[in-house]
Amino acid sequence: QNQIEKHNDSLVTTHQRRLNFLKEDWSHVDLESVIQKLVDFQIAIPSWALGTGGTRFGRFAITGGEPRTIEEKIEDVGLLHALNGASGAISLHIPWDIPQNAESLKSLASSYGLKFDAMNSNTFQDQAGAAHSYKFGSLQHVNKAVRKQAVEHNIEVIKHGIALGSDALTVWLADGSCFPGQLNFRKAFENTLESLQEIYTALPDNWKMFVEYKAFEPNFYSTTVGDWGQSLLYASKLGKKAYTLVDLGHHLPNANIEQIVALLLMEGKLGGFHFNDSKYGDDDLTAGSIKPYQLFLIFNELVEGMDAKGMNHAKDLGWMIDASHNVKDPLEDLLQSVEAIMIAYAQALLVDRKALNAAQDNNDVAKAQEILQNTFRSDLRALVAEARLRAGAALSPIGLYRELDIRKNLVNGRGVNTVATGL
Ligand code: PSV
Ligand code: MN
Ligand code: MN
């Protein structure tokens, strides 16, 4: 905390100048309420993004000091949260993470101000000692015994989550097929639905189930939860605790994700997000690094739709990052993702809704574009920084991370040849 204060003291004069400029520029708007919304907004960090990522071609552990245990993963997220005040939750992936002692993990997490976000199951990899292989799918499998094994795994993940105080299960399936004729689509869907129903039955009343879709990979001909239509079908048939989860990287190129988001929200079936960015496929790049305008347009629909339904921005949807890196320090990468998400959210909060509605009603296309791009092209970084300052975090999270040489300290403490479990 001392180091954060010292760091902030050195930057506060410049920060105040930028903030005052914004206050003058946006004097017609209640900026205080915007800043408060930014303070309240928290984005969960996935446990598997804390180590250096890789591709199927290789993994280059450039950094070292990677977290070797769940405890160290919680410490890393605690560090991010101390720096940016906006990463107050961790999302675990079972069995990459195996929570041994839930009570001690809970108290460690809460000592850093962290909660346990959605739990993730894994039926896309075979586990040592498992009776059945997922080579030909898990919840969709033609063999009931394989489906049963996958259902039981998901139920175990729910149990871990209950012990940790989580309240959501994210199910992402690699199920699908690689060649035409391999799969009976209808039977694959029905098997998957039946399996999901069995998992759904084990879900506590206050829990949500997020059904994540993905267009392709690792299967390259069909995916059994391949798009938002299929996910919505499952979620609708399952019941009111089931929702669609949108991972930004899981669409076919050029998909209009903001429109998908608007309609899912309208139907009350949008559960949450996995934020990342991509140019080609499920690239898992830093949020906002390739298509910041798309990120803003998504938040624009979210703010509009959530306000229309009287939803709480911070609480009513699941906000999570799902990115992982081969060439960057993963902690710096996560700080950049959170920053990009906060900026997009701030921009969306400042869109002049009344003027936009009027432009839409008048078919004033040019005006509508001017309104959106006016906030998108405004530099709102000082607002996000002010939210951090008020949360007791650092004015420049990455700046402080580098000033304190945190990675070097982690390497000193944990060693160079550390490998975090995950992808
Ligand atoms: C799959 O591509 C995915 O995005 C799912 O969210 C998984 O849970 C995550 O990656 C990690 O495998
Ligand atoms: Mn994902
Ligand atoms: Mn993915």
Short mmCIF file of C-alpha atoms and ligand atoms in Angstrom, two decimals:
data_model
loop_
_atom_site.label_atom_id
_atom_site.label_comp_id
_atom_site.label_asym_id
_atom_site.label_seq_id
_atom_site.Cartn_x
_atom_site.Cartn_y
_atom_site.Cartn_z
CA GLN A 1 0.00 0.00 0.00
CA ASN A 2 2.90 2.32 0.81
CA GLN A 3 4.45 1.63 -2.55
CA ILE A 4 1.14 2.30 -4.30
CA GLU A 5 0.79 5.62 -2.46
CA LYS A 6 4.32 6.66 -3.30
CA HIS A 7 3.76 5.77 -6.93
CA ASN A 8 0.45 7.66 -7.01
CA ASP A 9 2.03 10.75 -5.41
CA SER A 10 4.52 10.90 -8.26
CA LEU A 11 1.75 10.85 -10.90
CA VAL A 12 -1.12 12.64 -9.25
CA THR A 13 -0.43 16.14 -10.61
CA THR A 14 -0.49 14.97 -14.22
CA HIS A 15 -3.51 12.80 -13.46
CA GLN A 16 -5.43 15.73 -11.95
CA ARG A 17 -4.71 17.89 -14.99
CA ARG A 18 -6.10 15.19 -17.31
CA LEU A 19 -9.10 14.57 -15.10
CA ASN A 20 -9.92 18.29 -14.83
CA PHE A 21 -9.80 18.53 -18.59
CA LEU A 22 -12.31 15.67 -18.84
CA LYS A 23 -14.54 17.20 -16.17
CA GLU A 24 -14.67 20.40 -18.17
CA ASP A 25 -15.27 18.60 -21.44
CA TRP A 26 -18.06 16.43 -20.01
CA SER A 27 -19.57 19.00 -17.62
CA HIS A 28 -23.07 18.19 -18.94
CA VAL A 29 -22.75 14.61 -17.66
CA ASP A 30 -22.82 13.15 -14.14
CA LEU A 31 -19.21 11.97 -14.19
CA GLU A 32 -19.31 11.04 -10.51
CA SER A 33 -21.80 8.26 -11.20
CA VAL A 34 -19.69 7.06 -14.13
CA ILE A 35 -16.61 6.90 -11.90
CA GLN A 36 -18.56 5.01 -9.24
CA LYS A 37 -19.69 2.45 -11.83
CA LEU A 38 -16.07 2.00 -12.86
CA VAL A 39 -15.05 1.50 -9.22
CA ASP A 40 -17.75 -1.18 -8.82
CA PHE A 41 -16.92 -3.05 -12.02
CA GLN A 42 -14.81 -6.18 -11.47
CA ILE A 43 -13.41 -8.57 -14.05
CA ALA A 44 -12.50 -12.11 -13.04
CA ILE A 45 -9.08 -13.50 -13.91
CA PRO A 46 -8.84 -17.08 -15.20
CA SER A 47 -6.36 -19.21 -13.29
CA TRP A 48 -5.00 -20.60 -16.57
CA ALA A 49 -3.92 -17.19 -17.86
CA LEU A 50 -1.40 -16.59 -15.10
CA GLY A 51 1.32 -18.70 -16.69
CA THR A 52 2.91 -18.26 -20.09
CA GLY A 53 0.52 -19.63 -22.67
CA GLY A 54 1.44 -21.50 -25.76
CA THR A 55 0.25 -22.77 -29.08
CA ARG A 56 0.11 -26.29 -30.38
CA PHE A 57 3.49 -25.59 -31.96
CA GLY A 58 5.34 -24.74 -28.80
CA ARG A 59 5.55 -22.90 -25.58
CA PHE A 60 8.22 -20.38 -24.72
CA ALA A 61 8.55 -19.80 -21.02
CA ILE A 62 10.13 -16.39 -21.23
CA THR A 63 9.30 -15.15 -17.81
CA GLY A 64 9.67 -17.66 -14.99
CA GLY A 65 8.16 -17.11 -11.59
CA GLU A 66 4.90 -18.67 -12.75
CA PRO A 67 2.43 -19.75 -10.08
CA ARG A 68 2.89 -23.44 -9.25
CA THR A 69 -0.11 -23.92 -6.96
CA ILE A 70 -3.62 -22.55 -6.52
CA GLU A 71 -2.31 -20.54 -3.60
CA GLU A 72 0.27 -18.87 -5.86
CA LYS A 73 -2.38 -18.27 -8.51
CA ILE A 74 -4.53 -16.54 -5.88
CA GLU A 75 -1.48 -14.47 -4.84
CA ASP A 76 -0.97 -13.38 -8.45
CA VAL A 77 -4.60 -12.33 -8.87
CA GLY A 78 -4.35 -10.57 -5.49
CA LEU A 79 -1.38 -8.69 -6.88
CA LEU A 80 -3.31 -7.68 -10.03
CA HIS A 81 -6.22 -6.57 -7.87
CA ALA A 82 -3.96 -4.48 -5.64
CA LEU A 83 -2.54 -2.81 -8.75
CA ASN A 84 -5.78 -2.13 -10.63
CA GLY A 85 -8.60 -2.47 -8.08
CA ALA A 86 -10.68 -4.19 -10.77
CA SER A 87 -9.64 -7.85 -10.70
CA GLY A 88 -11.48 -8.96 -7.58
CA ALA A 89 -12.17 -12.58 -8.58
CA ILE A 90 -10.45 -15.71 -9.82
CA SER A 91 -11.98 -18.38 -12.03
CA LEU A 92 -10.70 -21.93 -11.44
CA HIS A 93 -10.44 -24.73 -13.97
CA ILE A 94 -10.76 -28.31 -12.69
CA PRO A 95 -8.58 -30.45 -12.69
CA TRP A 96 -5.86 -27.97 -13.71
CA ASP A 97 -6.61 -26.57 -10.26
CA ILE A 98 -7.39 -29.03 -7.51
CA PRO A 99 -8.71 -27.26 -4.44
CA GLN A 100 -7.58 -29.39 -1.48
CA ASN A 101 -8.64 -27.25 1.41
CA ALA A 102 -11.51 -24.97 0.47
CA GLU A 103 -11.61 -23.12 3.78
CA SER A 104 -7.97 -22.08 3.69
CA LEU A 105 -8.25 -21.10 0.00
CA LYS A 106 -11.30 -19.02 0.82
CA SER A 107 -9.54 -17.17 3.59
CA LEU A 108 -6.42 -16.66 1.46
CA ALA A 109 -8.60 -15.26 -1.35
CA SER A 110 -10.53 -12.97 0.94
CA SER A 111 -7.30 -11.64 2.47
CA TYR A 112 -6.67 -10.22 -1.03
CA GLY A 113 -10.28 -9.09 -1.46
CA LEU A 114 -10.95 -11.87 -4.00
CA LYS A 115 -13.98 -14.03 -4.68
CA PHE A 116 -14.24 -17.29 -6.61
CA ASP A 117 -15.92 -16.63 -9.93
CA ALA A 118 -17.40 -19.28 -12.27
CA MET A 119 -15.92 -22.78 -12.00
CA ASN A 120 -14.77 -24.41 -15.25
CA SER A 121 -14.99 -28.11 -15.99
CA ASN A 122 -12.67 -29.95 -18.35
CA THR A 123 -13.95 -32.79 -20.50
CA PHE A 124 -11.77 -31.84 -23.46
CA GLN A 125 -8.67 -33.63 -22.18
CA ASP A 126 -8.30 -37.18 -20.93
CA GLN A 127 -7.35 -37.33 -17.29
CA ALA A 128 -4.82 -39.78 -15.88
CA GLY A 129 -6.51 -42.91 -14.64
CA ALA A 130 -9.89 -42.08 -16.20
CA ALA A 131 -11.87 -45.11 -17.35
CA HIS A 132 -12.98 -43.52 -20.63
CA SER A 133 -11.46 -41.30 -23.31
CA TYR A 134 -12.99 -38.11 -24.70
CA LYS A 135 -11.45 -38.66 -28.11
CA PHE A 136 -14.92 -38.77 -29.66
CA GLY A 137 -16.58 -36.29 -27.36
CA SER A 138 -17.82 -36.14 -23.79
CA LEU A 139 -21.42 -35.06 -23.14
CA GLN A 140 -22.35 -35.96 -26.75
CA HIS A 141 -20.63 -39.36 -26.77
CA VAL A 142 -22.40 -42.34 -28.36
CA ASN A 143 -21.48 -44.41 -25.30
CA LYS A 144 -23.58 -43.62 -22.22
CA ALA A 145 -20.71 -44.62 -19.90
CA VAL A 146 -18.49 -41.86 -21.34
CA ARG A 147 -21.29 -39.33 -20.96
CA LYS A 148 -21.77 -40.45 -17.37
CA GLN A 149 -18.09 -39.95 -16.58
CA ALA A 150 -18.24 -36.41 -18.02
CA VAL A 151 -21.47 -35.61 -16.13
CA GLU A 152 -19.94 -36.82 -12.88
CA HIS A 153 -16.87 -34.67 -13.44
CA ASN A 154 -19.08 -31.60 -13.86
CA ILE A 155 -20.98 -32.45 -10.67
CA GLU A 156 -17.68 -32.71 -8.83
CA VAL A 157 -16.70 -29.28 -10.15
CA ILE A 158 -19.98 -27.89 -8.78
CA LYS A 159 -19.15 -29.41 -5.38
CA HIS A 160 -15.72 -27.76 -5.37
CA GLY A 161 -17.42 -24.50 -6.29
CA ILE A 162 -19.98 -24.77 -3.48
CA ALA A 163 -17.16 -25.27 -0.98
CA LEU A 164 -15.36 -22.19 -2.32
CA GLY A 165 -18.43 -19.94 -2.43
CA SER A 166 -18.63 -19.76 -6.22
CA ASP A 167 -22.07 -19.54 -7.82
CA ALA A 168 -21.62 -20.51 -11.45
CA LEU A 169 -20.44 -23.35 -13.65
CA THR A 170 -19.07 -22.69 -17.13
CA VAL A 171 -19.36 -25.65 -19.47
CA TRP A 172 -17.23 -25.45 -22.56
CA LEU A 173 -17.26 -28.57 -24.70
CA ALA A 174 -14.80 -29.55 -27.39
CA ASP A 175 -17.45 -32.02 -28.61
CA GLY A 176 -18.09 -32.16 -32.32
CA SER A 177 -16.71 -33.95 -35.34
CA CYS A 178 -13.83 -33.65 -37.76
CA PHE A 179 -15.39 -35.22 -40.85
CA PRO A 180 -18.79 -35.33 -42.55
CA GLY A 181 -20.65 -38.48 -41.62
CA GLN A 182 -18.76 -38.95 -38.36
CA LEU A 183 -21.65 -37.73 -36.24
CA ASN A 184 -25.41 -37.80 -36.27
CA PHE A 185 -26.00 -34.11 -35.45
CA ARG A 186 -29.42 -34.65 -33.93
CA LYS A 187 -28.32 -37.51 -31.71
CA ALA A 188 -25.22 -35.58 -30.64
CA PHE A 189 -27.44 -32.65 -29.66
CA GLU A 190 -29.90 -34.87 -27.79
CA ASN A 191 -27.16 -36.68 -25.91
CA THR A 192 -25.55 -33.39 -24.97
CA LEU A 193 -28.86 -31.95 -23.81
CA GLU A 194 -29.60 -35.01 -21.69
CA SER A 195 -26.12 -34.82 -20.12
CA LEU A 196 -26.45 -31.09 -19.47
CA GLN A 197 -29.83 -31.73 -17.86
CA GLU A 198 -28.22 -34.17 -15.44
CA ILE A 199 -25.60 -31.56 -14.54
CA TYR A 200 -28.27 -28.86 -14.28
CA THR A 201 -30.15 -30.98 -11.74
CA ALA A 202 -27.09 -30.91 -9.47
CA LEU A 203 -26.88 -27.11 -9.64
CA PRO A 204 -27.86 -25.26 -6.43
CA ASP A 205 -30.82 -22.89 -6.79
CA ASN A 206 -28.68 -19.75 -6.54
CA TRP A 207 -26.22 -20.97 -9.20
CA LYS A 208 -26.02 -20.23 -12.91
CA MET A 209 -24.88 -22.55 -15.66
CA PHE A 210 -23.03 -20.87 -18.53
CA VAL A 211 -23.15 -22.77 -21.81
CA GLU A 212 -20.17 -21.54 -23.82
CA TYR A 213 -20.18 -21.92 -27.59
CA LYS A 214 -17.31 -22.05 -30.05
CA ALA A 215 -17.41 -22.22 -33.84
CA PHE A 216 -14.54 -24.63 -34.39
CA GLU A 217 -11.37 -26.07 -32.87
CA PRO A 218 -10.41 -28.66 -31.78
CA ASN A 219 -13.06 -30.16 -34.05
CA PHE A 220 -12.90 -28.83 -37.56
CA TYR A 221 -16.11 -29.97 -39.25
CA SER A 222 -18.82 -29.52 -36.63
CA THR A 223 -19.04 -28.37 -33.04
CA THR A 224 -21.97 -29.52 -30.93
CA VAL A 225 -22.29 -26.17 -29.16
CA GLY A 226 -21.05 -24.25 -32.17
CA ASP A 227 -22.79 -20.91 -32.04
CA TRP A 228 -25.09 -18.72 -30.00
CA GLY A 229 -28.18 -20.30 -31.56
CA GLN A 230 -27.22 -23.74 -30.35
CA SER A 231 -26.17 -22.45 -26.95
CA LEU A 232 -29.45 -20.57 -26.62
CA LEU A 233 -31.36 -23.74 -27.54
CA TYR A 234 -29.64 -25.68 -24.76
CA ALA A 235 -30.00 -22.83 -22.26
CA SER A 236 -33.70 -22.40 -23.07
CA LYS A 237 -34.44 -26.11 -22.78
CA LEU A 238 -32.46 -26.42 -19.55
CA GLY A 239 -34.29 -23.71 -17.63
CA LYS A 240 -33.90 -20.39 -15.90
CA LYS A 241 -30.52 -21.09 -14.30
CA ALA A 242 -28.91 -21.72 -17.71
CA TYR A 243 -27.43 -18.94 -19.85
CA THR A 244 -25.31 -18.43 -22.93
CA LEU A 245 -21.70 -17.38 -22.42
CA VAL A 246 -20.06 -15.28 -25.11
CA ASP A 247 -16.33 -15.74 -25.64
CA LEU A 248 -15.28 -13.05 -28.08
CA GLY A 249 -12.85 -15.37 -29.87
CA HIS A 250 -15.38 -18.12 -30.51
CA HIS A 251 -17.09 -16.72 -33.60
CA LEU A 252 -16.58 -17.12 -37.30
CA PRO A 253 -14.67 -14.15 -38.78
CA ASN A 254 -16.59 -10.86 -38.99
CA ALA A 255 -19.52 -12.07 -36.89
CA ASN A 256 -21.52 -9.16 -35.53
CA ILE A 257 -20.96 -9.96 -31.86
CA GLU A 258 -22.61 -6.78 -30.60
CA GLN A 259 -25.86 -7.78 -32.28
CA ILE A 260 -25.66 -11.28 -30.78
CA VAL A 261 -25.13 -9.72 -27.36
CA ALA A 262 -28.07 -7.35 -27.76
CA LEU A 263 -30.48 -10.17 -28.63
CA LEU A 264 -29.28 -12.56 -25.92
CA LEU A 265 -29.69 -9.76 -23.41
CA MET A 266 -33.17 -9.02 -24.73
CA GLU A 267 -34.10 -12.68 -24.21
CA GLY A 268 -32.72 -12.66 -20.64
CA LYS A 269 -30.31 -15.41 -21.67
CA LEU A 270 -26.97 -13.62 -21.71
CA GLY A 271 -24.90 -15.06 -18.88
CA GLY A 272 -21.53 -13.45 -19.28
CA PHE A 273 -18.32 -13.02 -21.17
CA HIS A 274 -14.91 -14.36 -21.83
CA PHE A 275 -13.01 -11.29 -23.02
CA ASN A 276 -10.07 -11.55 -25.39
CA ASP A 277 -9.29 -10.35 -28.90
CA SER A 278 -8.48 -12.02 -32.18
CA LYS A 279 -7.69 -11.37 -35.78
CA TYR A 280 -8.20 -14.84 -37.22
CA GLY A 281 -9.72 -17.39 -34.86
CA ASP A 282 -9.71 -18.13 -31.15
CA ASP A 283 -6.42 -16.26 -30.83
CA ASP A 284 -6.86 -15.39 -27.13
CA LEU A 285 -5.03 -12.09 -27.59
CA THR A 286 -5.22 -9.21 -25.13
CA ALA A 287 -8.73 -7.68 -24.96
CA GLY A 288 -8.92 -4.54 -27.08
CA SER A 289 -5.53 -5.11 -28.74
CA ILE A 290 -6.87 -5.74 -32.25
CA LYS A 291 -10.45 -4.48 -32.43
CA PRO A 292 -11.04 -1.88 -29.70
CA TYR A 293 -14.01 -0.43 -31.62
CA GLN A 294 -15.76 -3.81 -31.52
CA LEU A 295 -15.16 -4.01 -27.77
CA PHE A 296 -16.72 -0.58 -27.37
CA LEU A 297 -19.71 -1.48 -29.56
CA ILE A 298 -20.31 -4.59 -27.44
CA PHE A 299 -20.26 -2.51 -24.26
CA ASN A 300 -22.52 0.01 -25.92
CA GLU A 301 -25.15 -2.73 -26.40
CA LEU A 302 -24.55 -4.04 -22.88
CA VAL A 303 -25.06 -0.69 -21.20
CA GLU A 304 -28.12 0.10 -23.32
CA GLY A 305 -29.68 -3.33 -22.83
CA MET A 306 -28.88 -3.68 -19.14
CA ASP A 307 -30.20 -0.20 -18.37
CA ALA A 308 -33.39 -0.94 -20.33
CA LYS A 309 -33.90 -4.01 -18.12
CA GLY A 310 -32.87 -2.29 -14.89
CA MET A 311 -29.92 -4.68 -14.46
CA ASN A 312 -26.92 -4.06 -12.23
CA HIS A 313 -23.88 -3.71 -14.51
CA ALA A 314 -21.43 -5.09 -11.98
CA LYS A 315 -23.46 -8.00 -10.63
CA ASP A 316 -25.96 -9.34 -13.13
CA LEU A 317 -23.56 -10.75 -15.72
CA GLY A 318 -20.35 -12.77 -15.42
CA TRP A 319 -17.33 -10.74 -16.55
CA MET A 320 -14.19 -12.70 -17.19
CA ILE A 321 -11.03 -12.65 -19.24
CA ASP A 322 -10.04 -15.70 -21.27
CA ALA A 323 -6.71 -14.84 -22.84
CA SER A 324 -3.32 -16.40 -22.57
CA HIS A 325 0.11 -15.55 -23.80
CA ASN A 326 3.14 -16.84 -25.53
CA VAL A 327 5.13 -13.65 -25.92
CA LYS A 328 4.17 -11.32 -23.07
CA ASP A 329 4.52 -11.41 -19.33
CA PRO A 330 1.06 -12.84 -18.51
CA LEU A 331 0.52 -10.44 -15.60
CA GLU A 332 1.26 -7.39 -17.75
CA ASP A 333 -1.01 -8.84 -20.41
CA LEU A 334 -3.87 -9.24 -17.93
CA LEU A 335 -3.41 -5.68 -16.68
CA GLN A 336 -3.69 -4.50 -20.28
CA SER A 337 -6.85 -6.55 -20.87
CA VAL A 338 -8.56 -5.19 -17.77
CA GLU A 339 -7.59 -1.64 -18.74
CA ALA A 340 -9.00 -2.08 -22.25
CA ILE A 341 -12.27 -3.48 -20.89
CA MET A 342 -12.63 -0.61 -18.42
CA ILE A 343 -12.00 1.96 -21.14
CA ALA A 344 -14.62 0.37 -23.42
CA TYR A 345 -17.09 0.32 -20.52
CA ALA A 346 -16.37 3.98 -19.68
CA GLN A 347 -16.89 4.95 -23.33
CA ALA A 348 -20.20 3.09 -23.44
CA LEU A 349 -21.37 4.79 -20.24
CA LEU A 350 -20.77 8.18 -21.84
CA VAL A 351 -22.71 7.56 -25.05
CA ASP A 352 -25.44 10.19 -25.34
CA ARG A 353 -28.36 7.71 -25.30
CA LYS A 354 -31.10 10.30 -25.78
CA ALA A 355 -29.41 11.77 -28.82
CA LEU A 356 -28.68 8.30 -30.20
CA ASN A 357 -32.30 7.22 -29.79
CA ALA A 358 -33.45 10.39 -31.54
CA ALA A 359 -30.98 9.86 -34.39
CA GLN A 360 -32.21 6.27 -34.77
CA ASP A 361 -35.86 7.35 -34.75
CA ASN A 362 -35.09 9.94 -37.42
CA ASN A 363 -33.01 7.56 -39.53
CA ASP A 364 -30.18 10.06 -39.12
CA VAL A 365 -27.42 7.58 -39.87
CA ALA A 366 -24.52 10.04 -39.97
CA LYS A 367 -25.56 11.56 -36.64
CA ALA A 368 -25.79 8.12 -34.99
CA GLN A 369 -22.25 7.35 -36.11
CA GLU A 370 -21.02 10.75 -34.88
CA ILE A 371 -22.52 10.09 -31.45
CA LEU A 372 -20.87 6.69 -31.06
CA GLN A 373 -17.53 7.79 -32.39
CA ASN A 374 -17.52 10.92 -30.28
CA THR A 375 -17.10 8.87 -27.11
CA PHE A 376 -15.04 6.13 -28.74
CA ARG A 377 -12.52 8.74 -29.86
CA SER A 378 -12.45 10.52 -26.49
CA ASP A 379 -9.51 9.73 -24.29
CA LEU A 380 -11.21 8.53 -21.09
CA ARG A 381 -8.17 6.95 -19.51
CA ALA A 382 -8.12 9.53 -16.70
CA LEU A 383 -11.63 8.43 -15.64
CA VAL A 384 -10.50 4.82 -15.34
CA ALA A 385 -7.37 5.97 -13.49
CA GLU A 386 -9.52 8.04 -11.11
CA ALA A 387 -11.63 4.94 -10.35
CA ARG A 388 -8.41 3.10 -9.53
CA LEU A 389 -7.21 5.92 -7.29
CA ARG A 390 -10.48 5.86 -5.36
CA ALA A 391 -10.22 2.08 -4.98
CA GLY A 392 -6.77 2.49 -3.43
CA ALA A 393 -5.05 1.03 -6.48
CA ALA A 394 -2.25 2.34 -8.70
CA LEU A 395 -2.62 5.20 -11.18
CA SER A 396 -0.45 3.23 -13.61
CA PRO A 397 -0.66 -0.49 -12.83
CA ILE A 398 1.85 -1.60 -15.45
CA GLY A 399 4.12 1.32 -14.59
CA LEU A 400 4.22 0.27 -10.94
CA TYR A 401 4.57 -3.41 -11.85
CA ARG A 402 7.73 -2.47 -13.75
CA GLU A 403 8.99 0.06 -11.18
CA LEU A 404 8.86 -2.58 -8.50
CA ASP A 405 10.35 -5.23 -10.77
CA ILE A 406 7.65 -7.62 -9.62
CA ARG A 407 8.44 -10.32 -12.15
CA LYS A 408 12.03 -10.46 -10.92
CA ASN A 409 10.78 -10.88 -7.36
CA LEU A 410 8.47 -13.69 -8.47
CA VAL A 411 11.33 -15.42 -10.28
CA ASN A 412 13.50 -15.07 -7.18
CA GLY A 413 10.80 -16.60 -5.02
CA ARG A 414 9.53 -19.32 -7.33
CA GLY A 415 12.37 -20.06 -9.70
CA VAL A 416 12.92 -19.79 -13.44
CA ASN A 417 11.65 -23.15 -14.59
CA THR A 418 8.13 -22.91 -13.28
CA VAL A 419 5.19 -24.15 -15.30
CA ALA A 420 1.68 -23.13 -14.34
CA THR A 421 -0.91 -25.80 -15.02
CA GLY A 422 -3.22 -24.88 -17.85
CA LEU A 423 -3.10 -24.76 -21.59
C1 PSV B 1 -11.94 -22.82 -25.15
O1 PSV B 1 -11.34 -22.29 -26.28
C2 PSV B 1 -11.95 -21.88 -23.98
O2 PSV B 1 -12.19 -20.58 -24.44
C3 PSV B 1 -12.95 -22.25 -22.91
O3 PSV B 1 -13.46 -21.11 -22.25
C4 PSV B 1 -12.13 -22.98 -21.94
O4 PSV B 1 -12.64 -23.09 -20.70
C5 PSV B 1 -10.87 -22.15 -22.00
O5 PSV B 1 -10.70 -21.92 -23.37
C6 PSV B 1 -9.68 -22.84 -21.46
O6 PSV B 1 -9.53 -24.09 -22.08
MN MN B 2 -13.56 -19.20 -23.21
MN MN B 3 -11.33 -20.15 -26.38
#
